[in-house]
Amino acid sequence: MSLLLGAAACTAEGSTQQKDDEATACKELLGASGVDWVKSNTAAETGISAATDDLESAKSLFHEQAKNWVPSSTKVPLFTNSELCRVVQKSDPSTASLSIRYGASVTPFDHPFDKKSTTAPDQTVTPVNADVKLVYGKDSREKQRYYVYVRCQVPGAPAGQANEVPLEGVMTDTLTKSDSVDDHLNYLLYSTRKVLKEFGCQNNPHVPESANARTD
């Protein structure tokens, strides 16, 4: 877990600072206990992937996509999200990873995620409060994913954007051996609080510390 703990190997000019910045971003999003959790649940040595965005670029992209949303359009928007942290297995980075991404959701906040479907994988929904909900389940490739959806009204965006184009955070974990849903969701919520400090939501959504908390 050396890179998460602050050490960085310089493989090219300027790469040491880049690695330090990426490690700092992961530590900020996971917190000290999250870093320890990843370390204690991963057998192999880990490092930080270089393919990450920063909070400022993620905020700019989310704001741009939210403002460009057209309420009258019936087309499914083509949004992209930002990878803010990726922890990988150093011996083979392509084998396993834990990633955290944020961006505009193509799915409205009030979508019935747990509605049974013959085509979509089963998902479990945990409503937290009027502005926050958690969703988890396996995707079509059998990867376990953990989502948080937040009504985040962007300044200058059309009315109703917070519900129709909420902020989506997703944690994908094929790295750790932890199968605790609560652990994953709690660290995802931790990262959400960090992200919202930078994103400037007009409606000031409240994100609790625990997936089991209810603030309604």
PDB file of N, CA and C in Angstrom, residues 1-10 16 19-20 22-24 26-27 35 45-49 87-88 90:
ATOM      1  N   MET A   1       0.840  -1.208   0.000  1.00  0.00           N
ATOM      2  CA  MET A   1       0.000   0.000   0.000  1.00  0.00           C
ATOM      3  C   MET A   1       0.867   1.247   0.000  1.00  0.00           C
ATOM      4  N   SER A   2       2.095   1.137  -0.493  1.00  0.00           N
ATOM      5  CA  SER A   2       3.076   2.198  -0.316  1.00  0.00           C
ATOM      6  C   SER A   2       2.643   3.516  -0.935  1.00  0.00           C
ATOM      7  N   LEU A   3       2.063   3.474  -2.126  1.00  0.00           N
ATOM      8  CA  LEU A   3       1.693   4.726  -2.774  1.00  0.00           C
ATOM      9  C   LEU A   3       0.544   5.416  -2.056  1.00  0.00           C
ATOM     10  N   LEU A   4      -0.385   4.646  -1.525  1.00  0.00           N
ATOM     11  CA  LEU A   4      -1.469   5.259  -0.765  1.00  0.00           C
ATOM     12  C   LEU A   4      -0.936   5.921   0.496  1.00  0.00           C
ATOM     13  N   LEU A   5       0.156   5.408   1.009  1.00  0.00           N
ATOM     14  CA  LEU A   5       0.704   5.956   2.238  1.00  0.00           C
ATOM     15  C   LEU A   5       1.714   7.060   1.980  1.00  0.00           C
ATOM     16  N   GLY A   6       1.890   7.437   0.710  1.00  0.00           N
ATOM     17  CA  GLY A   6       2.634   8.640   0.434  1.00  0.00           C
ATOM     18  C   GLY A   6       3.931   8.473  -0.316  1.00  0.00           C
ATOM     19  N   ALA A   7       4.454   7.263  -0.459  1.00  0.00           N
ATOM     20  CA  ALA A   7       5.697   7.082  -1.193  1.00  0.00           C
ATOM     21  C   ALA A   7       5.394   6.970  -2.673  1.00  0.00           C
ATOM     22  N   ALA A   8       6.262   7.534  -3.505  1.00  0.00           N
ATOM     23  CA  ALA A   8       6.030   7.483  -4.944  1.00  0.00           C
ATOM     24  C   ALA A   8       7.349   7.283  -5.663  1.00  0.00           C
ATOM     25  N   ALA A   9       7.380   6.363  -6.605  1.00  0.00           N
ATOM     26  CA  ALA A   9       8.590   6.107  -7.374  1.00  0.00           C
ATOM     27  C   ALA A   9       8.618   7.017  -8.592  1.00  0.00           C
ATOM     28  N   CYS A  10       9.762   7.629  -8.860  1.00  0.00           N
ATOM     29  CA  CYS A  10       9.896   8.527  -9.997  1.00  0.00           C
ATOM     30  C   CYS A  10      10.380   7.726 -11.190  1.00  0.00           C
ATOM     31  N   THR A  16       6.993  12.029 -10.091  1.00  0.00           N
ATOM     32  CA  THR A  16       6.889  11.905  -8.637  1.00  0.00           C
ATOM     33  C   THR A  16       5.775  12.785  -8.107  1.00  0.00           C
ATOM     34  N   LYS A  19       2.356  11.362  -9.077  1.00  0.00           N
ATOM     35  CA  LYS A  19       1.982  10.217  -8.247  1.00  0.00           C
ATOM     36  C   LYS A  19       1.565  10.671  -6.852  1.00  0.00           C
ATOM     37  N   ASP A  20       2.291  11.658  -6.282  1.00  0.00           N
ATOM     38  CA  ASP A  20       1.930  12.175  -4.970  1.00  0.00           C
ATOM     39  C   ASP A  20       0.531  12.779  -4.993  1.00  0.00           C
ATOM     40  N   GLU A  22      -1.937  12.042  -7.053  1.00  0.00           N
ATOM     41  CA  GLU A  22      -2.934  10.994  -7.227  1.00  0.00           C
ATOM     42  C   GLU A  22      -3.153  10.224  -5.922  1.00  0.00           C
ATOM     43  N   ALA A  23      -2.054   9.963  -5.195  1.00  0.00           N
ATOM     44  CA  ALA A  23      -2.174   9.283  -3.908  1.00  0.00           C
ATOM     45  C   ALA A  23      -2.939  10.152  -2.923  1.00  0.00           C
ATOM     46  N   THR A  24      -2.681  11.474  -2.945  1.00  0.00           N
ATOM     47  CA  THR A  24      -3.397  12.394  -2.068  1.00  0.00           C
ATOM     48  C   THR A  24      -4.881  12.380  -2.375  1.00  0.00           C
ATOM     49  N   CYS A  26      -6.715   9.928  -3.635  1.00  0.00           N
ATOM     50  CA  CYS A  26      -7.314   8.696  -3.119  1.00  0.00           C
ATOM     51  C   CYS A  26      -7.430   8.737  -1.603  1.00  0.00           C
ATOM     52  N   LYS A  27      -6.414   9.258  -0.932  1.00  0.00           N
ATOM     53  CA  LYS A  27      -6.472   9.350   0.519  1.00  0.00           C
ATOM     54  C   LYS A  27      -7.565  10.317   0.958  1.00  0.00           C
ATOM     55  N   VAL A  35      -8.185   4.036   3.767  1.00  0.00           N
ATOM     56  CA  VAL A  35      -6.873   3.562   3.331  1.00  0.00           C
ATOM     57  C   VAL A  35      -6.489   2.294   4.088  1.00  0.00           C
ATOM     58  N   GLU A  45       0.487  -6.128  -2.932  1.00  0.00           N
ATOM     59  CA  GLU A  45       0.883  -4.730  -2.790  1.00  0.00           C
ATOM     60  C   GLU A  45       0.112  -3.892  -3.796  1.00  0.00           C
ATOM     61  N   THR A  46      -0.295  -2.710  -3.370  1.00  0.00           N
ATOM     62  CA  THR A  46      -1.121  -1.863  -4.230  1.00  0.00           C
ATOM     63  C   THR A  46      -0.437  -0.547  -4.563  1.00  0.00           C
ATOM     64  N   GLY A  47      -0.949   0.099  -5.594  1.00  0.00           N
ATOM     65  CA  GLY A  47      -0.469   1.404  -6.004  1.00  0.00           C
ATOM     66  C   GLY A  47      -1.613   2.206  -6.597  1.00  0.00           C
ATOM     67  N   ILE A  48      -1.302   3.394  -7.083  1.00  0.00           N
ATOM     68  CA  ILE A  48      -2.312   4.289  -7.636  1.00  0.00           C
ATOM     69  C   ILE A  48      -2.158   4.366  -9.143  1.00  0.00           C
ATOM     70  N   SER A  49      -3.264   4.180  -9.854  1.00  0.00           N
ATOM     71  CA  SER A  49      -3.237   4.303 -11.305  1.00  0.00           C
ATOM     72  C   SER A  49      -3.059   5.761 -11.704  1.00  0.00           C
ATOM     73  N   VAL A  87      -7.193   2.480  -7.221  1.00  0.00           N
ATOM     74  CA  VAL A  87      -6.151   1.714  -6.535  1.00  0.00           C
ATOM     75  C   VAL A  87      -6.015   0.385  -7.266  1.00  0.00           C
ATOM     76  N   VAL A  88      -4.791   0.004  -7.601  1.00  0.00           N
ATOM     77  CA  VAL A  88      -4.578  -1.202  -8.401  1.00  0.00           C
ATOM     78  C   VAL A  88      -3.591  -2.141  -7.721  1.00  0.00           C
ATOM     79  N   LYS A  90      -0.227  -3.770  -7.824  1.00  0.00           N
ATOM     80  CA  LYS A  90       0.999  -3.320  -8.489  1.00  0.00           C
ATOM     81  C   LYS A  90       1.604  -4.383  -9.387  1.00  0.00           C
TER      82      LYS A  90
END
